[in-house]
Amino acid sequence: MSLAESDAAPPFPSNGDQIPAVLLRNALKVMGLVYVLSIGIWSIAAVKLPLENHVPFAAGGLLAVIYGLVIYGLPRHHHASFGYANLVTSLRAGFVSLVGATVLLSEGFGNAQSDGLVWAICGAVLFALALDGVDGYLARKFRQQSELGARFDMEVDALLIMVLAMAALALGKAGIWVLAIGGMRYLYFVAQHYVVALRRDLPPSHRRKLVCVIQVVSLCLVVTPVVQEPLSGWICLLALVSLTYSFAVDIRFQLKA
């Protein structure tokens, strides 16, 4: 679960390096193919669920922005090819983009007849979750670990958690405070620009990995139609407490280092 390191990661740096032409071509080819595949999947989903026409268009726009940021970060990928790991992460980004567009823009999400749509969203989340860890394994197997790959992976996870927190709010499963689960990562990102100590590296931690899994699993469970208040609120609260503890431990370490 790549978000495990997200509470320690600095913003994407720009070192002025030129992107090797072969890497740029390969990255554009991989992301282009995944983008077309995603459009096909979204089109099928729009017919089957159904979804309003503007939802897949919004998902496409979001995915294009994500891929644009990946291109910006390519100087931090010191390999000749984009790699199988980043291909998997690109595919996960496609699913997360559609889930995000559905939660934010579909009028059918959250109404009394939306159970089928909600279950479909949960299925997409579980599929994306199943792919998580595969990218890390592939990066290690083919020796293509990079700062870009790790950051790409964790940001997709962070976006997924934010979207699930919004879904929990939209479905009335918890109060507006649930957005703190998804927003804490981004508040930390902003704080890094003002507090130099928060840019210090953190040692690897199984705790962060576990806490990240707790966030995704808890929010996905809460979003399902079978979990209602007050149980849903308590599950979200426990997830938030665990996340707050994880951030507190790491921030304390950084400030004391």
PDB file of N, CA and C in Angstrom, residues 124-223:
ATOM      1  N   ALA A 124     -15.155  -1.270  -7.806  1.00  0.00           N
ATOM      2  CA  ALA A 124     -14.026  -0.610  -8.461  1.00  0.00           C
ATOM      3  C   ALA A 124     -12.919  -0.311  -7.457  1.00  0.00           C
ATOM      4  N   VAL A 125     -13.325   0.104  -6.250  1.00  0.00           N
ATOM      5  CA  VAL A 125     -12.342   0.395  -5.199  1.00  0.00           C
ATOM      6  C   VAL A 125     -11.590  -0.865  -4.798  1.00  0.00           C
ATOM      7  N   LEU A 126     -12.304  -1.963  -4.639  1.00  0.00           N
ATOM      8  CA  LEU A 126     -11.667  -3.213  -4.243  1.00  0.00           C
ATOM      9  C   LEU A 126     -10.714  -3.718  -5.331  1.00  0.00           C
ATOM     10  N   PHE A 127     -11.097  -3.498  -6.600  1.00  0.00           N
ATOM     11  CA  PHE A 127     -10.204  -3.902  -7.687  1.00  0.00           C
ATOM     12  C   PHE A 127      -8.925  -3.075  -7.658  1.00  0.00           C
ATOM     13  N   ALA A 128      -9.084  -1.759  -7.461  1.00  0.00           N
ATOM     14  CA  ALA A 128      -7.912  -0.890  -7.374  1.00  0.00           C
ATOM     15  C   ALA A 128      -7.054  -1.270  -6.174  1.00  0.00           C
ATOM     16  N   LEU A 129      -7.710  -1.651  -5.079  1.00  0.00           N
ATOM     17  CA  LEU A 129      -6.988  -2.058  -3.883  1.00  0.00           C
ATOM     18  C   LEU A 129      -6.232  -3.360  -4.115  1.00  0.00           C
ATOM     19  N   ALA A 130      -6.844  -4.266  -4.867  1.00  0.00           N
ATOM     20  CA  ALA A 130      -6.190  -5.547  -5.169  1.00  0.00           C
ATOM     21  C   ALA A 130      -4.927  -5.334  -6.003  1.00  0.00           C
ATOM     22  N   LEU A 131      -4.946  -4.319  -6.852  1.00  0.00           N
ATOM     23  CA  LEU A 131      -3.765  -4.029  -7.677  1.00  0.00           C
ATOM     24  C   LEU A 131      -2.667  -3.331  -6.887  1.00  0.00           C
ATOM     25  N   ASP A 132      -3.067  -2.720  -5.753  1.00  0.00           N
ATOM     26  CA  ASP A 132      -2.075  -2.032  -4.949  1.00  0.00           C
ATOM     27  C   ASP A 132      -1.130  -3.065  -4.334  1.00  0.00           C
ATOM     28  N   GLY A 133       0.120  -2.786  -4.358  1.00  0.00           N
ATOM     29  CA  GLY A 133       1.116  -3.749  -3.921  1.00  0.00           C
ATOM     30  C   GLY A 133       1.705  -4.493  -5.096  1.00  0.00           C
ATOM     31  N   VAL A 134       0.886  -4.690  -6.150  1.00  0.00           N
ATOM     32  CA  VAL A 134       1.397  -5.338  -7.358  1.00  0.00           C
ATOM     33  C   VAL A 134       2.447  -4.451  -8.015  1.00  0.00           C
ATOM     34  N   ASP A 135       2.166  -3.141  -8.031  1.00  0.00           N
ATOM     35  CA  ASP A 135       3.121  -2.229  -8.661  1.00  0.00           C
ATOM     36  C   ASP A 135       4.457  -2.226  -7.928  1.00  0.00           C
ATOM     37  N   GLY A 136       4.399  -2.240  -6.579  1.00  0.00           N
ATOM     38  CA  GLY A 136       5.637  -2.287  -5.817  1.00  0.00           C
ATOM     39  C   GLY A 136       6.411  -3.577  -6.056  1.00  0.00           C
ATOM     40  N   TYR A 137       5.686  -4.672  -6.130  1.00  0.00           N
ATOM     41  CA  TYR A 137       6.316  -5.962  -6.402  1.00  0.00           C
ATOM     42  C   TYR A 137       6.992  -5.966  -7.770  1.00  0.00           C
ATOM     43  N   LEU A 138       6.302  -5.425  -8.770  1.00  0.00           N
ATOM     44  CA  LEU A 138       6.870  -5.388 -10.117  1.00  0.00           C
ATOM     45  C   LEU A 138       8.094  -4.479 -10.189  1.00  0.00           C
ATOM     46  N   ALA A 139       8.023  -3.359  -9.464  1.00  0.00           N
ATOM     47  CA  ALA A 139       9.166  -2.450  -9.460  1.00  0.00           C
ATOM     48  C   ALA A 139      10.399  -3.137  -8.873  1.00  0.00           C
ATOM     49  N   ARG A 140      10.198  -3.896  -7.808  1.00  0.00           N
ATOM     50  CA  ARG A 140      11.329  -4.607  -7.190  1.00  0.00           C
ATOM     51  C   ARG A 140      11.808  -5.756  -8.072  1.00  0.00           C
ATOM     52  N   LYS A 141      10.858  -6.484  -8.649  1.00  0.00           N
ATOM     53  CA  LYS A 141      11.206  -7.648  -9.467  1.00  0.00           C
ATOM     54  C   LYS A 141      12.054  -7.246 -10.672  1.00  0.00           C
ATOM     55  N   PHE A 142      11.670  -6.142 -11.314  1.00  0.00           N
ATOM     56  CA  PHE A 142      12.380  -5.712 -12.518  1.00  0.00           C
ATOM     57  C   PHE A 142      13.407  -4.608 -12.230  1.00  0.00           C
ATOM     58  N   ARG A 143      13.631  -4.356 -10.938  1.00  0.00           N
ATOM     59  CA  ARG A 143      14.622  -3.368 -10.508  1.00  0.00           C
ATOM     60  C   ARG A 143      14.372  -2.003 -11.145  1.00  0.00           C
ATOM     61  N   GLN A 144      13.131  -1.571 -11.054  1.00  0.00           N
ATOM     62  CA  GLN A 144      12.766  -0.275 -11.632  1.00  0.00           C
ATOM     63  C   GLN A 144      12.170   0.658 -10.577  1.00  0.00           C
ATOM     64  N   GLN A 145      12.620   0.494  -9.321  1.00  0.00           N
ATOM     65  CA  GLN A 145      12.157   1.404  -8.278  1.00  0.00           C
ATOM     66  C   GLN A 145      12.628   2.826  -8.594  1.00  0.00           C
ATOM     67  N   SER A 146      11.783   3.775  -8.301  1.00  0.00           N
ATOM     68  CA  SER A 146      12.163   5.172  -8.529  1.00  0.00           C
ATOM     69  C   SER A 146      11.345   6.073  -7.620  1.00  0.00           C
ATOM     70  N   GLU A 147      11.843   7.276  -7.428  1.00  0.00           N
ATOM     71  CA  GLU A 147      11.109   8.266  -6.640  1.00  0.00           C
ATOM     72  C   GLU A 147       9.772   8.581  -7.298  1.00  0.00           C
ATOM     73  N   LEU A 148       9.771   8.661  -8.620  1.00  0.00           N
ATOM     74  CA  LEU A 148       8.522   8.926  -9.332  1.00  0.00           C
ATOM     75  C   LEU A 148       7.505   7.815  -9.096  1.00  0.00           C
ATOM     76  N   GLY A 149       7.940   6.562  -9.259  1.00  0.00           N
ATOM     77  CA  GLY A 149       7.018   5.449  -9.101  1.00  0.00           C
ATOM     78  C   GLY A 149       6.411   5.398  -7.724  1.00  0.00           C
ATOM     79  N   ALA A 150       7.243   5.594  -6.684  1.00  0.00           N
ATOM     80  CA  ALA A 150       6.741   5.572  -5.317  1.00  0.00           C
ATOM     81  C   ALA A 150       5.747   6.707  -5.090  1.00  0.00           C
ATOM     82  N   ARG A 151       6.073   7.878  -5.630  1.00  0.00           N
ATOM     83  CA  ARG A 151       5.185   9.032  -5.426  1.00  0.00           C
ATOM     84  C   ARG A 151       3.881   8.883  -6.199  1.00  0.00           C
ATOM     85  N   PHE A 152       3.970   8.387  -7.418  1.00  0.00           N
ATOM     86  CA  PHE A 152       2.784   8.150  -8.243  1.00  0.00           C
ATOM     87  C   PHE A 152       1.837   7.196  -7.517  1.00  0.00           C
ATOM     88  N   ASP A 153       2.384   6.127  -6.996  1.00  0.00           N
ATOM     89  CA  ASP A 153       1.601   5.124  -6.282  1.00  0.00           C
ATOM     90  C   ASP A 153       0.915   5.726  -5.070  1.00  0.00           C
ATOM     91  N   MET A 154       1.657   6.451  -4.260  1.00  0.00           N
ATOM     92  CA  MET A 154       1.089   6.977  -3.024  1.00  0.00           C
ATOM     93  C   MET A 154       0.056   8.071  -3.282  1.00  0.00           C
ATOM     94  N   GLU A 155       0.245   8.860  -4.335  1.00  0.00           N
ATOM     95  CA  GLU A 155      -0.721   9.913  -4.602  1.00  0.00           C
ATOM     96  C   GLU A 155      -2.046   9.342  -5.110  1.00  0.00           C
ATOM     97  N   VAL A 156      -1.978   8.241  -5.854  1.00  0.00           N
ATOM     98  CA  VAL A 156      -3.214   7.579  -6.275  1.00  0.00           C
ATOM     99  C   VAL A 156      -3.959   7.059  -5.046  1.00  0.00           C
ATOM    100  N   ASP A 157      -3.221   6.493  -4.095  1.00  0.00           N
ATOM    101  CA  ASP A 157      -3.843   6.023  -2.857  1.00  0.00           C
ATOM    102  C   ASP A 157      -4.455   7.182  -2.071  1.00  0.00           C
ATOM    103  N   ALA A 158      -3.718   8.286  -1.990  1.00  0.00           N
ATOM    104  CA  ALA A 158      -4.211   9.453  -1.257  1.00  0.00           C
ATOM    105  C   ALA A 158      -5.498   9.980  -1.879  1.00  0.00           C
ATOM    106  N   LEU A 159      -5.536  10.040  -3.200  1.00  0.00           N
ATOM    107  CA  LEU A 159      -6.732  10.513  -3.896  1.00  0.00           C
ATOM    108  C   LEU A 159      -7.906   9.563  -3.653  1.00  0.00           C
ATOM    109  N   LEU A 160      -7.638   8.268  -3.665  1.00  0.00           N
ATOM    110  CA  LEU A 160      -8.698   7.292  -3.410  1.00  0.00           C
ATOM    111  C   LEU A 160      -9.287   7.482  -2.021  1.00  0.00           C
ATOM    112  N   ILE A 161      -8.451   7.686  -1.028  1.00  0.00           N
ATOM    113  CA  ILE A 161      -8.942   7.875   0.338  1.00  0.00           C
ATOM    114  C   ILE A 161      -9.762   9.155   0.439  1.00  0.00           C
ATOM    115  N   MET A 162      -9.318  10.223  -0.230  1.00  0.00           N
ATOM    116  CA  MET A 162     -10.077  11.466  -0.211  1.00  0.00           C
ATOM    117  C   MET A 162     -11.446  11.279  -0.849  1.00  0.00           C
ATOM    118  N   VAL A 163     -11.489  10.574  -1.954  1.00  0.00           N
ATOM    119  CA  VAL A 163     -12.750  10.330  -2.654  1.00  0.00           C
ATOM    120  C   VAL A 163     -13.687   9.490  -1.786  1.00  0.00           C
ATOM    121  N   LEU A 164     -13.158   8.474  -1.122  1.00  0.00           N
ATOM    122  CA  LEU A 164     -13.992   7.638  -0.261  1.00  0.00           C
ATOM    123  C   LEU A 164     -14.526   8.425   0.929  1.00  0.00           C
ATOM    124  N   ALA A 165     -13.729   9.332   1.459  1.00  0.00           N
ATOM    125  CA  ALA A 165     -14.208  10.182   2.545  1.00  0.00           C
ATOM    126  C   ALA A 165     -15.357  11.071   2.066  1.00  0.00           C
ATOM    127  N   MET A 166     -15.227  11.598   0.855  1.00  0.00           N
ATOM    128  CA  MET A 166     -16.315  12.399   0.274  1.00  0.00           C
ATOM    129  C   MET A 166     -17.563  11.552   0.059  1.00  0.00           C
ATOM    130  N   ALA A 167     -17.361  10.305  -0.350  1.00  0.00           N
ATOM    131  CA  ALA A 167     -18.496   9.406  -0.557  1.00  0.00           C
ATOM    132  C   ALA A 167     -19.217   9.140   0.755  1.00  0.00           C
ATOM    133  N   ALA A 168     -18.456   8.928   1.830  1.00  0.00           N
ATOM    134  CA  ALA A 168     -19.061   8.700   3.141  1.00  0.00           C
ATOM    135  C   ALA A 168     -19.895   9.902   3.575  1.00  0.00           C
ATOM    136  N   LEU A 169     -19.385  11.099   3.288  1.00  0.00           N
ATOM    137  CA  LEU A 169     -20.136  12.310   3.617  1.00  0.00           C
ATOM    138  C   LEU A 169     -21.388  12.423   2.762  1.00  0.00           C
ATOM    139  N   ALA A 170     -21.252  12.196   1.461  1.00  0.00           N
ATOM    140  CA  ALA A 170     -22.387  12.323   0.546  1.00  0.00           C
ATOM    141  C   ALA A 170     -23.503  11.333   0.878  1.00  0.00           C
ATOM    142  N   LEU A 171     -23.129  10.173   1.383  1.00  0.00           N
ATOM    143  CA  LEU A 171     -24.119   9.143   1.716  1.00  0.00           C
ATOM    144  C   LEU A 171     -24.669   9.296   3.132  1.00  0.00           C
ATOM    145  N   GLY A 172     -24.219  10.311   3.834  1.00  0.00           N
ATOM    146  CA  GLY A 172     -24.708  10.541   5.187  1.00  0.00           C
ATOM    147  C   GLY A 172     -24.199   9.534   6.202  1.00  0.00           C
ATOM    148  N   LYS A 173     -23.046   8.922   5.916  1.00  0.00           N
ATOM    149  CA  LYS A 173     -22.511   7.913   6.831  1.00  0.00           C
ATOM    150  C   LYS A 173     -21.711   8.523   7.982  1.00  0.00           C
ATOM    151  N   ALA A 174     -21.328   9.782   7.838  1.00  0.00           N
ATOM    152  CA  ALA A 174     -20.583  10.489   8.879  1.00  0.00           C
ATOM    153  C   ALA A 174     -20.703  11.985   8.619  1.00  0.00           C
ATOM    154  N   GLY A 175     -20.335  12.787   9.619  1.00  0.00           N
ATOM    155  CA  GLY A 175     -20.389  14.228   9.471  1.00  0.00           C
ATOM    156  C   GLY A 175     -19.254  14.752   8.606  1.00  0.00           C
ATOM    157  N   ILE A 176     -19.223  16.067   8.446  1.00  0.00           N
ATOM    158  CA  ILE A 176     -18.218  16.678   7.572  1.00  0.00           C
ATOM    159  C   ILE A 176     -16.797  16.425   8.079  1.00  0.00           C
ATOM    160  N   TRP A 177     -16.667  16.109   9.351  1.00  0.00           N
ATOM    161  CA  TRP A 177     -15.350  15.828   9.913  1.00  0.00           C
ATOM    162  C   TRP A 177     -14.662  14.641   9.231  1.00  0.00           C
ATOM    163  N   VAL A 178     -15.446  13.785   8.561  1.00  0.00           N
ATOM    164  CA  VAL A 178     -14.848  12.618   7.909  1.00  0.00           C
ATOM    165  C   VAL A 178     -13.868  13.030   6.800  1.00  0.00           C
ATOM    166  N   LEU A 179     -14.030  14.247   6.284  1.00  0.00           N
ATOM    167  CA  LEU A 179     -13.116  14.723   5.246  1.00  0.00           C
ATOM    168  C   LEU A 179     -11.691  14.894   5.768  1.00  0.00           C
ATOM    169  N   ALA A 180     -11.552  14.949   7.104  1.00  0.00           N
ATOM    170  CA  ALA A 180     -10.214  15.045   7.684  1.00  0.00           C
ATOM    171  C   ALA A 180      -9.383  13.810   7.358  1.00  0.00           C
ATOM    172  N   ILE A 181     -10.049  12.671   7.154  1.00  0.00           N
ATOM    173  CA  ILE A 181      -9.316  11.445   6.815  1.00  0.00           C
ATOM    174  C   ILE A 181      -8.597  11.606   5.481  1.00  0.00           C
ATOM    175  N   GLY A 182      -9.300  12.148   4.512  1.00  0.00           N
ATOM    176  CA  GLY A 182      -8.681  12.363   3.214  1.00  0.00           C
ATOM    177  C   GLY A 182      -7.850  13.626   3.149  1.00  0.00           C
ATOM    178  N   GLY A 183      -8.235  14.630   3.936  1.00  0.00           N
ATOM    179  CA  GLY A 183      -7.576  15.923   3.851  1.00  0.00           C
ATOM    180  C   GLY A 183      -6.275  16.026   4.623  1.00  0.00           C
ATOM    181  N   MET A 184      -6.059  15.126   5.586  1.00  0.00           N
ATOM    182  CA  MET A 184      -4.867  15.233   6.420  1.00  0.00           C
ATOM    183  C   MET A 184      -3.587  15.132   5.597  1.00  0.00           C
ATOM    184  N   ARG A 185      -3.590  14.262   4.625  1.00  0.00           N
ATOM    185  CA  ARG A 185      -2.421  14.098   3.743  1.00  0.00           C
ATOM    186  C   ARG A 185      -2.084  15.407   3.028  1.00  0.00           C
ATOM    187  N   TYR A 186      -3.123  16.107   2.558  1.00  0.00           N
ATOM    188  CA  TYR A 186      -2.897  17.328   1.789  1.00  0.00           C
ATOM    189  C   TYR A 186      -2.547  18.504   2.697  1.00  0.00           C
ATOM    190  N   LEU A 187      -3.074  18.512   3.910  1.00  0.00           N
ATOM    191  CA  LEU A 187      -2.669  19.543   4.867  1.00  0.00           C
ATOM    192  C   LEU A 187      -1.192  19.395   5.221  1.00  0.00           C
ATOM    193  N   TYR A 188      -0.762  18.157   5.348  1.00  0.00           N
ATOM    194  CA  TYR A 188       0.653  17.898   5.628  1.00  0.00           C
ATOM    195  C   TYR A 188       1.514  18.354   4.450  1.00  0.00           C
ATOM    196  N   PHE A 189       1.022  18.116   3.253  1.00  0.00           N
ATOM    197  CA  PHE A 189       1.726  18.539   2.035  1.00  0.00           C
ATOM    198  C   PHE A 189       1.944  20.050   2.059  1.00  0.00           C
ATOM    199  N   VAL A 190       0.919  20.818   2.413  1.00  0.00           N
ATOM    200  CA  VAL A 190       1.030  22.279   2.493  1.00  0.00           C
ATOM    201  C   VAL A 190       1.997  22.679   3.603  1.00  0.00           C
ATOM    202  N   ALA A 191       1.902  21.996   4.753  1.00  0.00           N
ATOM    203  CA  ALA A 191       2.760  22.331   5.891  1.00  0.00           C
ATOM    204  C   ALA A 191       4.234  22.150   5.560  1.00  0.00           C
ATOM    205  N   GLN A 192       4.547  21.218   4.673  1.00  0.00           N
ATOM    206  CA  GLN A 192       5.942  20.992   4.294  1.00  0.00           C
ATOM    207  C   GLN A 192       6.578  22.212   3.641  1.00  0.00           C
ATOM    208  N   HIS A 193       5.764  23.060   3.044  1.00  0.00           N
ATOM    209  CA  HIS A 193       6.280  24.257   2.391  1.00  0.00           C
ATOM    210  C   HIS A 193       6.678  25.326   3.410  1.00  0.00           C
ATOM    211  N   TYR A 194       6.159  25.225   4.611  1.00  0.00           N
ATOM    212  CA  TYR A 194       6.396  26.247   5.630  1.00  0.00           C
ATOM    213  C   TYR A 194       7.282  25.755   6.774  1.00  0.00           C
ATOM    214  N   VAL A 195       7.301  24.451   7.007  1.00  0.00           N
ATOM    215  CA  VAL A 195       8.099  23.893   8.105  1.00  0.00           C
ATOM    216  C   VAL A 195       9.159  22.973   7.497  1.00  0.00           C
ATOM    217  N   VAL A 196      10.393  23.434   7.502  1.00  0.00           N
ATOM    218  CA  VAL A 196      11.480  22.691   6.857  1.00  0.00           C
ATOM    219  C   VAL A 196      11.656  21.311   7.476  1.00  0.00           C
ATOM    220  N   ALA A 197      11.468  21.202   8.778  1.00  0.00           N
ATOM    221  CA  ALA A 197      11.671  19.920   9.464  1.00  0.00           C
ATOM    222  C   ALA A 197      10.764  18.825   8.931  1.00  0.00           C
ATOM    223  N   LEU A 198       9.596  19.202   8.409  1.00  0.00           N
ATOM    224  CA  LEU A 198       8.651  18.205   7.912  1.00  0.00           C
ATOM    225  C   LEU A 198       9.083  17.610   6.579  1.00  0.00           C
ATOM    226  N   ARG A 199      10.166  18.131   6.011  1.00  0.00           N
ATOM    227  CA  ARG A 199      10.686  17.575   4.761  1.00  0.00           C
ATOM    228  C   ARG A 199      11.730  16.486   5.013  1.00  0.00           C
ATOM    229  N   ARG A 200      12.071  16.267   6.272  1.00  0.00           N
ATOM    230  CA  ARG A 200      13.072  15.262   6.586  1.00  0.00           C
ATOM    231  C   ARG A 200      12.548  13.859   6.279  1.00  0.00           C
ATOM    232  N   ASP A 201      13.468  13.017   5.845  1.00  0.00           N
ATOM    233  CA  ASP A 201      13.100  11.642   5.531  1.00  0.00           C
ATOM    234  C   ASP A 201      12.698  10.889   6.791  1.00  0.00           C
ATOM    235  N   LEU A 202      11.765   9.977   6.611  1.00  0.00           N
ATOM    236  CA  LEU A 202      11.331   9.104   7.700  1.00  0.00           C
ATOM    237  C   LEU A 202      11.789   7.682   7.414  1.00  0.00           C
ATOM    238  N   PRO A 203      12.093   6.929   8.441  1.00  0.00           N
ATOM    239  CA  PRO A 203      12.480   5.529   8.226  1.00  0.00           C
ATOM    240  C   PRO A 203      11.268   4.712   7.783  1.00  0.00           C
ATOM    241  N   PRO A 204      11.490   3.608   7.080  1.00  0.00           N
ATOM    242  CA  PRO A 204      10.368   2.731   6.699  1.00  0.00           C
ATOM    243  C   PRO A 204       9.574   2.303   7.924  1.00  0.00           C
ATOM    244  N   SER A 205       8.278   2.106   7.744  1.00  0.00           N
ATOM    245  CA  SER A 205       7.433   1.775   8.887  1.00  0.00           C
ATOM    246  C   SER A 205       6.284   0.871   8.465  1.00  0.00           C
ATOM    247  N   HIS A 206       6.153  -0.268   9.130  1.00  0.00           N
ATOM    248  CA  HIS A 206       5.004  -1.139   8.908  1.00  0.00           C
ATOM    249  C   HIS A 206       3.733  -0.501   9.464  1.00  0.00           C
ATOM    250  N   ARG A 207       3.901   0.362  10.464  1.00  0.00           N
ATOM    251  CA  ARG A 207       2.746   1.055  11.036  1.00  0.00           C
ATOM    252  C   ARG A 207       2.034   1.884   9.977  1.00  0.00           C
ATOM    253  N   ARG A 208       2.804   2.625   9.178  1.00  0.00           N
ATOM    254  CA  ARG A 208       2.185   3.451   8.145  1.00  0.00           C
ATOM    255  C   ARG A 208       1.424   2.600   7.142  1.00  0.00           C
ATOM    256  N   LYS A 209       2.011   1.467   6.772  1.00  0.00           N
ATOM    257  CA  LYS A 209       1.346   0.577   5.822  1.00  0.00           C
ATOM    258  C   LYS A 209       0.028   0.070   6.389  1.00  0.00           C
ATOM    259  N   LEU A 210       0.056  -0.331   7.657  1.00  0.00           N
ATOM    260  CA  LEU A 210      -1.158  -0.841   8.298  1.00  0.00           C
ATOM    261  C   LEU A 210      -2.222   0.243   8.391  1.00  0.00           C
ATOM    262  N   VAL A 211      -1.818   1.445   8.785  1.00  0.00           N
ATOM    263  CA  VAL A 211      -2.776   2.545   8.935  1.00  0.00           C
ATOM    264  C   VAL A 211      -3.392   2.903   7.591  1.00  0.00           C
ATOM    265  N   CYS A 212      -2.594   2.866   6.539  1.00  0.00           N
ATOM    266  CA  CYS A 212      -3.125   3.149   5.208  1.00  0.00           C
ATOM    267  C   CYS A 212      -4.188   2.122   4.814  1.00  0.00           C
ATOM    268  N   VAL A 213      -3.914   0.853   5.062  1.00  0.00           N
ATOM    269  CA  VAL A 213      -4.887  -0.202   4.767  1.00  0.00           C
ATOM    270  C   VAL A 213      -6.162   0.024   5.562  1.00  0.00           C
ATOM    271  N   ILE A 214      -6.014   0.422   6.813  1.00  0.00           N
ATOM    272  CA  ILE A 214      -7.178   0.675   7.668  1.00  0.00           C
ATOM    273  C   ILE A 214      -8.065   1.758   7.071  1.00  0.00           C
ATOM    274  N   GLN A 215      -7.457   2.816   6.528  1.00  0.00           N
ATOM    275  CA  GLN A 215      -8.244   3.912   5.959  1.00  0.00           C
ATOM    276  C   GLN A 215      -9.085   3.430   4.777  1.00  0.00           C
ATOM    277  N   VAL A 216      -8.437   2.736   3.835  1.00  0.00           N
ATOM    278  CA  VAL A 216      -9.142   2.309   2.622  1.00  0.00           C
ATOM    279  C   VAL A 216     -10.223   1.288   2.952  1.00  0.00           C
ATOM    280  N   VAL A 217      -9.886   0.290   3.753  1.00  0.00           N
ATOM    281  CA  VAL A 217     -10.850  -0.761   4.077  1.00  0.00           C
ATOM    282  C   VAL A 217     -12.010  -0.197   4.890  1.00  0.00           C
ATOM    283  N   SER A 218     -11.716   0.648   5.862  1.00  0.00           N
ATOM    284  CA  SER A 218     -12.769   1.217   6.706  1.00  0.00           C
ATOM    285  C   SER A 218     -13.744   2.059   5.890  1.00  0.00           C
ATOM    286  N   LEU A 219     -13.202   2.940   5.050  1.00  0.00           N
ATOM    287  CA  LEU A 219     -14.065   3.817   4.264  1.00  0.00           C
ATOM    288  C   LEU A 219     -14.860   3.039   3.221  1.00  0.00           C
ATOM    289  N   CYS A 220     -14.228   2.034   2.612  1.00  0.00           N
ATOM    290  CA  CYS A 220     -14.953   1.220   1.646  1.00  0.00           C
ATOM    291  C   CYS A 220     -16.097   0.480   2.327  1.00  0.00           C
ATOM    292  N   LEU A 221     -15.855  -0.036   3.523  1.00  0.00           N
ATOM    293  CA  LEU A 221     -16.901  -0.716   4.288  1.00  0.00           C
ATOM    294  C   LEU A 221     -18.033   0.237   4.647  1.00  0.00           C
ATOM    295  N   VAL A 222     -17.669   1.428   5.065  1.00  0.00           N
ATOM    296  CA  VAL A 222     -18.669   2.427   5.464  1.00  0.00           C
ATOM    297  C   VAL A 222     -19.559   2.824   4.290  1.00  0.00           C
ATOM    298  N   VAL A 223     -18.978   2.904   3.103  1.00  0.00           N
ATOM    299  CA  VAL A 223     -19.739   3.337   1.929  1.00  0.00           C
ATOM    300  C   VAL A 223     -20.787   2.307   1.511  1.00  0.00           C
TER     301      VAL A 223
END
